[in-house]
XYZ file of C-alpha atoms in Angstrom:
730
model
C 95.760 85.248 48.316
C 97.006 82.895 51.056
C 95.523 83.222 54.536
C 97.773 85.098 56.989
C 96.767 83.967 60.476
C 96.308 86.676 63.109
C 98.877 86.415 65.915
C 96.242 85.526 68.521
C 94.401 83.116 66.205
C 93.958 79.586 67.532
C 96.204 77.119 65.698
C 93.168 74.881 64.968
C 92.176 77.293 62.187
C 95.574 77.247 60.511
C 96.834 73.720 61.172
C 93.680 71.669 61.780
C 92.400 70.256 65.094
C 94.638 67.137 65.289
C 97.984 68.953 64.940
C 96.785 71.884 67.099
C 95.822 69.437 69.855
C 99.320 67.875 69.929
C 100.998 71.318 69.932
C 98.766 72.489 72.800
C 98.996 69.365 74.966
C 102.622 68.421 74.401
C 104.335 71.789 73.902
C 101.923 74.342 75.406
C 101.519 76.185 72.058
C 98.021 77.559 71.371
C 98.274 80.555 69.014
C 100.277 81.648 65.978
C 102.326 83.925 68.281
C 103.129 81.002 70.617
C 104.391 79.008 67.651
C 106.506 81.924 66.368
C 108.151 81.997 69.806
C 108.888 78.249 69.722
C 112.466 78.706 68.552
C 114.742 76.049 67.035
C 116.999 74.406 69.616
C 119.870 74.254 67.103
C 120.523 74.030 63.346
C 121.931 71.225 61.213
C 123.814 72.205 58.095
C 123.263 70.595 54.710
C 126.245 68.299 54.396
C 127.233 68.773 58.023
C 126.732 65.652 60.087
C 125.416 65.922 63.643
C 127.480 64.444 66.462
C 126.157 60.987 67.307
C 128.856 60.718 69.960
C 126.816 63.023 72.245
C 123.794 60.713 72.404
C 125.111 58.736 75.397
C 124.101 61.685 77.603
C 120.575 61.665 76.189
C 119.314 58.194 77.082
C 115.485 58.124 77.118
C 115.424 61.595 75.480
C 113.661 62.370 72.211
C 116.367 63.463 69.736
C 116.779 64.504 66.110
C 119.982 63.604 64.255
C 121.215 64.219 60.725
C 123.304 61.334 59.388
C 124.060 59.068 56.445
C 123.080 55.415 56.040
C 126.182 53.180 56.187
C 124.390 49.847 55.762
C 120.968 48.230 56.123
C 120.035 44.555 56.463
C 116.925 42.521 57.206
C 117.291 39.745 59.791
C 114.746 37.048 60.530
C 113.897 35.387 63.834
C 111.272 32.970 65.227
C 112.061 30.493 62.436
C 111.701 33.127 59.743
C 108.302 34.328 60.960
C 109.611 37.582 62.424
C 111.564 40.272 60.542
C 113.844 42.988 61.854
C 115.518 45.745 59.814
C 118.795 47.009 61.242
C 120.164 50.234 59.759
C 123.547 51.666 60.763
C 123.931 55.427 60.350
C 127.088 57.526 60.697
C 128.031 61.170 60.974
C 131.739 60.611 60.386
C 132.467 60.568 64.137
C 130.078 58.048 65.629
C 127.719 55.284 64.544
C 124.174 54.540 65.682
C 121.846 51.629 65.061
C 118.209 52.045 64.007
C 115.787 49.113 64.271
C 112.419 48.503 62.638
C 110.217 45.429 63.260
C 107.440 43.425 61.648
C 105.423 44.821 58.758
C 107.089 48.199 59.365
C 110.406 47.089 57.802
C 109.561 47.328 54.104
C 109.226 51.094 53.531
C 112.404 52.069 55.462
C 114.264 49.201 53.717
C 113.337 50.762 50.374
C 113.970 54.401 51.524
C 117.145 54.003 53.559
C 119.654 52.721 51.047
C 123.385 53.022 51.861
C 124.555 56.577 51.104
C 121.120 58.142 51.815
C 121.296 61.185 54.043
C 118.297 61.901 56.244
C 117.019 63.407 59.460
C 116.030 60.791 62.043
C 113.950 61.399 65.174
C 113.218 59.010 68.006
C 113.856 58.116 71.613
C 117.405 57.065 72.489
C 117.320 53.529 73.924
C 119.863 50.897 74.904
C 119.958 47.280 73.653
C 122.811 44.831 74.233
C 124.802 47.754 75.736
C 124.530 49.688 72.459
C 122.602 52.890 71.840
C 119.780 52.651 69.318
C 116.670 54.366 67.993
C 113.729 52.015 67.700
C 111.258 52.759 64.859
C 112.508 56.341 64.385
C 110.644 58.759 62.139
C 112.837 59.929 59.262
C 112.877 62.495 56.470
C 115.331 61.904 53.568
C 117.277 65.031 52.626
C 116.768 64.512 48.896
C 120.259 63.905 47.547
C 119.268 62.083 44.334
C 118.125 63.630 41.068
C 114.496 62.493 41.354
C 114.180 64.531 44.510
C 115.662 67.663 42.979
C 113.171 70.093 44.583
C 113.925 68.817 48.059
C 117.635 68.924 47.293
C 117.361 72.532 46.156
C 115.308 73.416 49.219
C 117.878 71.963 51.535
C 121.069 72.843 49.690
C 123.183 75.343 51.571
C 120.413 76.013 54.080
C 120.544 75.667 57.842
C 117.965 73.103 58.920
C 116.149 74.194 62.100
C 115.887 71.441 64.723
C 112.938 72.261 66.994
C 112.248 71.068 70.543
C 109.910 68.218 69.571
C 107.859 65.410 71.076
C 107.131 61.805 70.146
C 103.887 62.722 68.351
C 105.327 65.604 66.326
C 108.851 65.461 64.924
C 111.040 68.506 64.365
C 110.447 68.692 60.610
C 106.668 68.541 61.085
C 106.938 71.452 63.525
C 108.994 73.286 60.865
C 106.074 72.835 58.422
C 103.665 74.217 61.062
C 105.950 77.240 61.532
C 105.960 77.798 57.737
C 102.160 78.108 57.909
C 102.241 80.906 60.518
C 105.477 82.649 59.479
C 103.707 85.267 57.278
C 101.961 86.587 60.411
C 105.376 87.601 61.839
C 104.822 90.816 59.800
C 102.053 91.724 62.280
C 104.261 91.383 65.402
C 104.331 94.560 67.511
C 107.862 95.572 68.510
C 108.188 95.989 72.302
C 111.601 97.715 72.257
C 111.648 101.538 72.211
C 113.102 102.528 68.797
C 115.937 104.567 70.387
C 117.019 101.576 72.475
C 116.877 99.188 69.513
C 118.841 101.473 67.221
C 121.305 102.464 69.945
C 122.178 98.821 70.517
C 122.196 97.856 66.843
C 119.394 95.280 67.188
C 117.340 94.095 64.188
C 113.547 94.777 64.137
C 111.353 92.061 65.706
C 109.780 90.937 62.412
C 113.213 90.404 60.892
C 114.401 88.556 64.010
C 111.465 86.108 63.856
C 112.076 85.380 60.162
C 115.804 84.921 60.732
C 115.470 82.645 63.763
C 113.129 80.242 61.933
C 114.528 80.422 58.386
C 118.124 81.690 58.552
C 120.212 81.848 55.398
C 123.491 82.080 57.336
C 124.887 81.622 60.848
C 125.112 85.433 61.084
C 121.289 85.553 60.675
C 120.888 83.222 63.642
C 123.224 85.374 65.752
C 121.371 88.605 64.844
C 118.032 87.022 65.700
C 119.216 85.502 68.987
C 120.749 88.744 70.174
C 117.513 90.603 69.443
C 115.172 87.992 70.996
C 117.319 87.722 74.148
C 116.971 91.469 74.563
C 113.174 91.233 74.245
C 112.946 88.631 76.994
C 115.399 90.341 79.332
C 113.971 93.828 78.782
C 110.257 93.008 79.111
C 110.916 91.017 82.281
C 113.088 93.788 83.762
C 110.438 96.397 82.915
C 107.879 94.325 84.838
C 110.234 94.196 87.826
C 111.179 97.895 87.529
C 107.487 98.839 87.545
C 106.984 96.786 90.679
C 109.978 98.471 92.356
C 108.634 101.854 91.274
C 105.152 101.090 92.660
C 106.670 99.892 95.943
C 108.754 103.072 96.227
C 105.543 105.140 96.022
C 103.993 103.375 99.041
C 104.226 105.154 102.389
C 105.882 103.472 105.389
C 106.701 104.498 108.934
C 110.462 105.140 109.248
C 111.891 102.995 112.066
C 115.023 104.429 113.714
C 116.672 102.246 116.402
C 116.472 104.070 119.762
C 119.839 104.548 121.535
C 120.073 102.675 124.845
C 117.145 100.455 123.891
C 116.556 96.767 123.311
C 119.047 96.467 120.421
C 121.897 98.013 122.436
C 121.082 95.757 125.403
C 121.089 92.707 123.116
C 124.391 93.656 121.439
C 125.984 94.232 124.857
C 125.238 90.665 125.983
C 126.465 88.948 122.793
C 129.335 86.550 123.651
C 130.990 87.165 120.245
C 131.513 89.987 117.767
C 129.498 90.125 114.573
C 131.339 89.243 111.362
C 132.216 92.092 109.032
C 129.524 90.813 106.642
C 126.852 90.860 109.366
C 127.782 94.445 110.281
C 127.679 95.612 106.635
C 124.330 93.945 105.914
C 122.842 95.234 109.202
C 123.794 98.790 108.179
C 122.084 98.335 104.765
C 118.938 97.108 106.546
C 118.939 99.894 109.175
C 119.361 102.513 106.401
C 116.328 101.020 104.599
C 114.244 100.887 107.797
C 114.866 104.612 108.338
C 113.212 105.614 105.022
C 109.564 106.604 104.567
C 108.829 103.935 101.951
C 108.867 100.176 102.621
C 112.155 98.281 102.561
C 112.150 95.361 100.106
C 115.388 93.507 100.702
C 116.561 89.968 99.961
C 119.118 88.608 102.416
C 121.068 85.755 100.871
C 123.360 83.838 103.144
C 125.140 80.537 103.113
C 123.788 77.951 105.516
C 125.076 78.986 108.936
C 126.284 82.460 107.916
C 124.246 84.099 110.696
C 121.163 85.374 108.797
C 118.903 84.816 111.809
C 121.151 87.043 113.928
C 120.937 89.858 111.329
C 117.144 89.469 111.076
C 116.744 89.457 114.862
C 118.729 92.706 115.216
C 116.467 94.307 112.576
C 113.385 93.107 114.500
C 114.769 94.517 117.772
C 115.435 97.883 116.103
C 111.764 98.038 115.050
C 110.541 97.035 118.529
C 112.793 99.765 119.993
C 110.739 102.455 118.290
C 107.351 101.052 119.276
C 106.698 98.750 116.299
C 106.206 94.993 116.056
C 108.039 92.432 113.905
C 106.713 89.163 112.469
C 108.822 86.282 111.181
C 107.099 83.900 108.774
C 108.552 80.367 108.499
C 107.435 77.731 105.970
C 106.975 74.815 108.415
C 106.003 74.324 112.056
C 109.313 72.583 112.765
C 111.157 75.645 111.473
C 108.904 78.158 113.271
C 109.450 76.336 116.590
C 113.180 76.164 115.884
C 113.357 79.922 115.199
C 111.300 80.666 118.312
C 113.604 78.526 120.422
C 116.804 80.058 119.044
C 115.505 83.676 119.238
C 114.391 83.317 122.872
C 117.708 81.620 123.744
C 119.714 84.400 122.060
C 117.679 87.129 123.788
C 117.532 85.507 127.244
C 115.725 87.759 129.774
C 115.185 90.361 127.007
C 112.549 87.964 125.557
C 110.562 88.012 128.803
C 109.246 91.593 128.804
C 106.520 92.079 131.422
C 107.265 88.693 132.991
C 108.749 87.964 136.402
C 112.548 87.959 136.057
C 112.337 89.557 132.612
C 114.277 92.670 131.682
C 112.532 96.041 132.009
C 113.825 96.815 128.498
C 112.571 93.442 127.189
C 109.625 92.473 125.029
C 107.522 89.345 124.633
C 108.420 86.868 121.876
C 105.394 84.725 120.970
C 104.953 81.661 118.756
C 101.846 81.203 116.616
C 101.286 77.956 114.693
C 98.237 76.020 113.513
C 98.637 73.160 115.979
C 98.810 75.264 119.173
C 96.222 74.625 121.883
C 93.379 77.130 122.177
C 94.437 78.835 125.474
C 98.038 79.442 124.252
C 96.726 80.665 120.906
C 94.238 83.040 122.544
C 96.988 84.503 124.748
C 99.345 84.957 121.736
C 96.608 86.783 119.758
C 95.922 89.036 122.747
C 99.649 89.837 123.148
C 99.805 90.849 119.473
C 96.750 93.103 119.405
C 97.748 94.929 122.618
C 101.379 95.329 121.493
C 102.604 93.378 124.533
C 104.466 91.054 122.153
C 107.045 92.914 120.083
C 108.081 89.824 118.104
C 105.937 86.987 116.752
C 107.290 83.925 114.958
C 104.885 81.679 113.133
C 103.703 79.761 110.113
C 100.796 80.511 107.738
C 98.698 80.793 110.932
C 99.970 84.412 111.130
C 98.066 85.248 107.970
C 94.593 84.304 109.243
C 91.945 87.024 109.544
C 91.785 86.696 113.333
C 95.415 87.812 113.731
C 95.583 91.569 114.430
C 98.690 93.596 115.248
C 99.052 96.713 117.369
C 101.620 98.236 114.940
C 103.292 95.858 112.470
C 106.536 97.469 111.307
C 108.633 94.641 109.810
C 107.890 91.308 108.148
C 110.745 88.791 107.861
C 110.044 85.919 105.440
C 112.302 82.887 105.792
C 112.877 80.782 102.653
C 111.010 83.088 100.274
C 110.538 80.474 97.533
C 108.099 78.565 99.739
C 105.581 81.403 99.982
C 103.168 82.616 97.358
C 102.339 86.241 96.656
C 98.948 85.973 98.379
C 100.574 84.929 101.664
C 103.230 87.625 101.580
C 100.689 90.324 100.755
C 98.166 89.064 103.323
C 100.735 89.501 106.081
C 101.862 92.890 104.765
C 98.251 94.107 104.721
C 98.087 93.706 108.511
C 100.125 96.879 109.055
C 98.405 100.291 109.353
C 100.831 101.274 106.579
C 102.794 98.747 104.495
C 105.470 97.265 106.784
C 109.116 96.889 105.778
C 109.954 93.504 104.231
C 113.085 91.394 104.673
C 113.230 88.136 102.735
C 115.831 85.508 103.701
C 117.095 82.541 101.717
C 119.858 80.036 102.377
C 119.846 78.976 98.712
C 122.766 80.835 97.102
C 121.524 82.566 93.986
C 123.896 83.692 91.228
C 123.737 87.445 90.655
C 121.900 87.280 87.322
C 119.261 84.934 88.728
C 118.759 87.290 91.664
C 118.279 90.131 89.148
C 115.795 88.040 87.174
C 113.839 86.189 89.832
C 114.110 88.525 92.803
C 114.412 91.615 90.642
C 111.921 93.618 92.730
C 114.150 93.292 95.820
C 117.444 94.927 96.736
C 119.980 92.197 97.521
C 122.370 91.745 100.451
C 124.753 88.790 100.619
C 126.322 87.164 103.696
C 129.161 84.977 102.484
C 131.388 84.730 105.590
C 130.894 81.999 108.149
C 130.988 83.130 111.795
C 134.190 82.309 113.728
C 134.182 78.880 115.335
C 132.132 77.193 112.589
C 133.758 73.961 111.459
C 134.432 72.846 107.888
C 132.349 69.989 106.475
C 134.091 67.118 104.670
C 131.916 65.549 101.938
C 132.487 62.139 100.295
C 130.599 60.089 97.710
C 129.803 56.515 98.826
C 129.344 54.271 95.725
C 127.042 51.687 97.364
C 126.711 49.401 94.332
C 130.339 49.306 93.155
C 131.820 49.225 96.674
C 129.308 47.910 99.252
C 132.048 47.881 101.918
C 132.117 51.715 101.659
C 128.479 51.806 102.826
C 129.289 49.454 105.718
C 132.108 51.833 106.655
C 129.672 54.796 106.516
C 127.518 53.197 109.234
C 130.650 52.497 111.290
C 131.510 56.227 111.058
C 128.015 57.125 112.308
C 128.478 54.780 115.273
C 131.943 56.262 116.003
C 130.523 59.821 116.055
C 127.707 58.772 118.405
C 130.220 57.068 120.701
C 132.130 60.388 120.844
C 128.912 61.984 122.164
C 127.728 63.445 118.835
C 124.566 62.876 116.761
C 123.719 61.981 113.160
C 121.133 62.577 110.434
C 120.177 60.007 107.805
C 118.172 61.557 104.930
C 115.947 59.588 102.512
C 113.936 60.818 99.494
C 110.665 59.096 100.479
C 108.590 58.485 103.630
C 107.415 54.931 102.861
C 104.150 55.080 104.824
C 101.982 53.743 102.004
C 100.781 57.177 100.868
C 103.723 57.545 98.517
C 103.019 54.187 96.843
C 102.030 55.711 93.465
C 105.631 56.899 93.029
C 106.794 53.415 93.969
C 104.606 51.811 91.328
C 105.752 54.170 88.593
C 109.373 53.588 89.564
C 108.892 49.825 89.414
C 107.090 50.174 86.105
C 110.231 51.859 84.831
C 111.749 48.406 84.843
C 115.232 48.451 86.239
C 114.745 51.566 88.423
C 113.926 50.617 91.998
C 111.756 52.948 94.099
C 113.605 55.602 96.134
C 114.713 54.558 99.616
C 112.224 55.385 102.363
C 112.600 56.783 105.892
C 110.489 54.137 107.628
C 112.235 51.206 105.898
C 115.787 52.519 106.395
C 115.121 53.380 110.069
C 113.942 49.807 110.681
C 116.977 48.326 108.871
C 119.373 50.502 110.885
C 117.729 49.602 114.207
C 117.987 45.894 113.398
C 121.388 46.060 111.713
C 124.360 48.430 111.672
C 123.036 50.877 114.307
C 121.414 48.338 116.649
C 121.411 49.551 120.242
C 121.441 53.286 119.344
C 118.333 55.449 119.732
C 117.111 55.853 116.120
C 113.974 57.971 115.492
C 112.141 59.185 112.374
C 110.923 62.638 111.299
C 108.799 63.416 108.227
C 106.143 65.808 107.014
C 103.110 63.552 107.508
C 103.686 63.032 111.244
C 101.352 64.643 113.759
C 102.759 68.138 114.610
C 102.996 67.303 118.327
C 104.967 64.108 117.534
C 107.251 66.053 115.191
C 107.944 68.636 117.851
C 108.574 65.936 120.460
C 111.133 64.126 118.248
C 112.850 67.410 117.338
C 112.973 68.489 120.990
C 114.484 65.151 122.075
C 116.998 65.263 119.214
C 117.989 68.830 120.158
C 118.357 67.694 123.778
C 120.674 64.843 122.713
C 118.322 62.008 123.781
C 117.868 60.815 120.164
C 121.223 59.899 118.606
C 120.251 59.214 114.979
C 117.428 61.029 113.184
C 116.203 59.372 109.960
C 114.307 62.085 108.077
C 113.053 63.421 104.770
C 114.116 66.873 103.557
C 111.893 68.337 106.293
C 115.246 69.089 108.000
C 116.575 70.941 104.939
C 116.193 74.467 106.269
C 116.729 75.999 109.640
C 117.048 72.947 111.888
C 119.919 73.784 114.214
C 121.471 71.084 116.412
C 125.152 72.027 116.894
C 125.949 68.584 118.318
C 125.142 66.844 114.981
C 128.374 66.073 113.175
C 127.517 63.482 110.512
C 124.875 63.215 107.802
C 124.293 60.240 105.494
C 122.146 61.074 102.431
C 120.663 57.922 100.872
C 119.980 57.923 97.099
C 121.778 61.279 97.024
C 121.533 61.311 93.196
C 117.776 61.908 93.560
C 118.342 65.361 95.089
C 119.398 68.562 93.320
C 122.838 70.098 93.828
C 121.537 73.090 95.811
C 119.347 70.835 97.940
C 122.306 68.613 98.850
C 124.252 71.737 99.810
C 121.346 72.893 101.990
C 121.048 69.516 103.709
C 124.766 69.294 104.329
C 124.615 72.653 106.131
C 122.781 70.965 109.020
C 126.024 69.372 110.303
C 129.255 70.945 111.539
C 127.297 73.774 113.204
C 129.266 73.448 116.445
C 132.991 73.302 117.171
C 133.432 69.660 115.980
C 134.045 69.129 112.228
C 131.129 67.952 110.086
C 131.001 64.935 107.763
C 128.512 64.431 104.918
C 128.311 61.088 103.064
C 126.480 61.006 99.711
C 125.305 57.432 99.086
C 124.480 56.519 95.488
C 124.083 53.396 93.370
C 124.602 55.305 90.120
C 127.408 54.289 87.782
C 130.675 56.206 88.115
C 130.445 57.655 84.577
C 126.830 58.867 84.969
C 125.886 62.594 85.018
C 124.307 62.006 88.461
C 127.663 60.925 89.895
C 129.321 63.974 88.308
C 126.804 66.145 90.176
C 127.620 64.433 93.477
C 131.352 64.827 92.826
C 130.782 68.572 92.303
C 129.032 68.831 95.693
C 131.846 66.892 97.362
C 134.481 69.133 95.751
C 133.361 72.538 97.053
C 131.574 74.202 99.964
C 130.933 77.348 97.899
C 127.160 77.517 97.537
C 127.292 80.138 94.768
C 129.570 77.928 92.665
C 127.222 74.959 93.252
C 124.109 76.922 92.361
C 125.809 77.915 89.080
C 126.589 74.227 88.358
C 123.009 73.333 89.297
C 121.584 75.847 86.831
C 123.940 74.795 84.045
C 122.925 71.168 84.430
C 119.179 71.710 84.495
C 117.049 71.437 81.396
C 116.071 74.502 79.387
C 112.806 75.910 80.728
C 113.520 74.719 84.254
C 116.318 77.200 84.837
C 114.609 79.113 87.585
C 113.070 76.129 89.358
C 109.642 74.660 88.781
C 108.124 76.668 91.625
C 108.403 79.776 89.464
C 105.351 79.212 87.295
C 105.360 80.963 83.959
C 109.121 80.954 83.544
C 108.930 78.347 80.834
C 106.597 80.616 78.927
C 108.732 83.715 79.276
C 112.376 82.656 78.966
C 113.085 80.763 75.775
C 116.166 82.427 74.396
C 117.729 84.021 77.456
C 120.192 81.854 79.390
C 120.243 83.325 82.878
C 123.793 82.174 83.602
C 125.416 83.030 80.262
C 123.654 86.286 79.448
C 124.706 88.326 82.455
C 125.687 91.304 80.305
C 122.318 91.467 78.523
C 120.391 91.136 81.817
C 122.475 93.849 83.520
C 122.057 96.268 80.595
C 118.344 95.456 80.262
C 117.843 96.187 83.967
C 119.516 99.618 83.599
C 117.459 100.476 80.493
C 114.225 99.251 82.116
C 114.811 101.296 85.268
C 115.400 104.406 83.126
C 112.338 103.820 80.904
C 110.029 103.258 83.909
C 111.374 106.322 85.757
C 110.525 108.486 82.705
C 107.161 106.848 81.889
C 105.858 104.568 84.697
C 102.577 103.784 82.867
C 104.382 103.222 79.512
C 101.877 105.540 77.805
C 104.430 106.507 75.145
C 105.382 102.856 74.492
C 102.216 100.932 73.461
C 104.236 98.012 71.979
C 106.063 97.491 75.274
C 102.812 97.690 77.239
C 101.300 95.029 74.986
C 104.315 92.701 75.467
C 104.092 93.273 79.215
C 100.396 92.358 79.299
C 101.220 89.169 77.403
C 103.985 88.304 79.892
C 101.917 89.180 82.933
C 98.860 87.056 82.599
C 97.665 86.038 86.046
C 99.920 83.028 86.408
C 103.084 84.874 85.462
C 102.220 87.914 87.545
C 102.230 85.593 90.547
C 105.568 84.142 89.493
C 107.057 87.639 89.455
C 105.538 88.602 92.758
C 106.603 85.384 94.411
C 110.127 86.187 93.308
């Protein structure tokens, strides 16, 4: 009887050490179960020819195509000493050239006769402005009589095309899957039977057989529907259990006191809050009044007034005797928040100080680079309760930091903090404090349900009155160099009007980022990304000569960073050449123009974030996206999308659609690649929404999943240590 591998059996036993090593190193597949969950990317039909016309978008990618040989000829060069085989293949729509060199020409010359149909796999390259596959691997699809078995095997069947790698082509992976497919019978079904039957989903074993070896397109659809549900449901159960556990924790209810600090602050505001700010504030105040911890995500477009909403929540907590801590990812941002909070509060931020309000409190800053006396005083103010609000970086998390009564933690830019940091700060309260997480990265609803599924979500999508629109234009530096010259003229014009400018570059250029430079140069025609230090020097000597041009990047000494930022905020520095260190939170209302160099090297959402740094005052903002990419390239299409809309939610949807499978939720979310193979977060909104409802119901009835051992098993597999952190990070 043939060996049926156990699901957790190492692939070495079934496939041999060499193949197992490639699967583990290249594709992250270690066990029979991993391989069963390595689903085909698509299917080619016997007789159907795959579209070669789509290969232009896949330059440098490893592809598999099904096509027919149109012609094949051997050419000689070097006076007859060298041989090259050129094979032209067609799918009825497009043509593609294959090339083989040297001693490797004879076998393909014999195999690939005109009329032969085969699968070909290789890396898409370009030669003489034509696409080609060089030395592709190939597998004839047995159309002649002598290959009758292969013909029978392939006739009428859908051919699975697997995500592959250079060392293991799709059809070799298919043979590996054949070896472990019998063990699909052992797979434990995670879906509760009532749910599966109620939704008309096929059993898991059947789904695995149908996804790998479908007889019809309907089989593929049945399998996909079922496997999407598994992924969505198991993930939502994990999140529902976390929400349930959080709801069982005790917290001190915080009711804003009438006539207190919050009322005094509201009374001195020179403007009225937007409708969105009022709605979101009410949601937060309702949460703060409950006896279990608030867990809320506040999403807001750049400049929508999130800090104002967070500050009012902090003041409400201080009003009833508690303290609030705001955690920022960088020192620049912590100092910026501290500056803007103390400015907004005025004398209310000087509690206990001469000239301060008798209703006020102290607002302290705590960062790693502070001098010892200031640090000691800040720590003392926190432990005595003198300081109601503290704003800081990771320094807040250190053991030495003790609070009198921590009631609220506000985390800015959630994706930059790990679970350990968030929990370390939360553990400083006598009881778990309330938690408000803020992000300026717009997140489509389904992604919020998937990535931040343990948090309730509030969205601020209105800009406060008086904020100016930002015009965005693409500057094609290679095709039209005079456009770039004009960009620098525009910067000079804005400075002459009394405004300021940012110039953003992808790299610092201080020698430490040389490895990237080398690899870029090794790429051949790709030059290294433009660098802050080089561009700043060029601008000082050239188009912006005579203007005060300064640099800002992450490897500067913290005191120097703060000095540059302070002088830029004060208007002494006219042009700031920086890395993405300015991406979040930097607020200089007088900045009206931003030039982003090598803009194609940034993601869509990142460009949107950067652009939000200008137009923060009453003068309109201008953002210029400089790129040397060709007009027809996907990179230029991305830039055009950013230039066409200021709607961050629309851009984040485009961003997700354009990213590769497995990177949908951003690389920072470790474990995602392992857990979402079939589910497309953007397209499968209905499945995710329904799975969330079902998961919430299942967990409410049976929080420990004692009656659902299969689900518990699937959950344990999803939540190994790495993935547990991904979930908790959000």
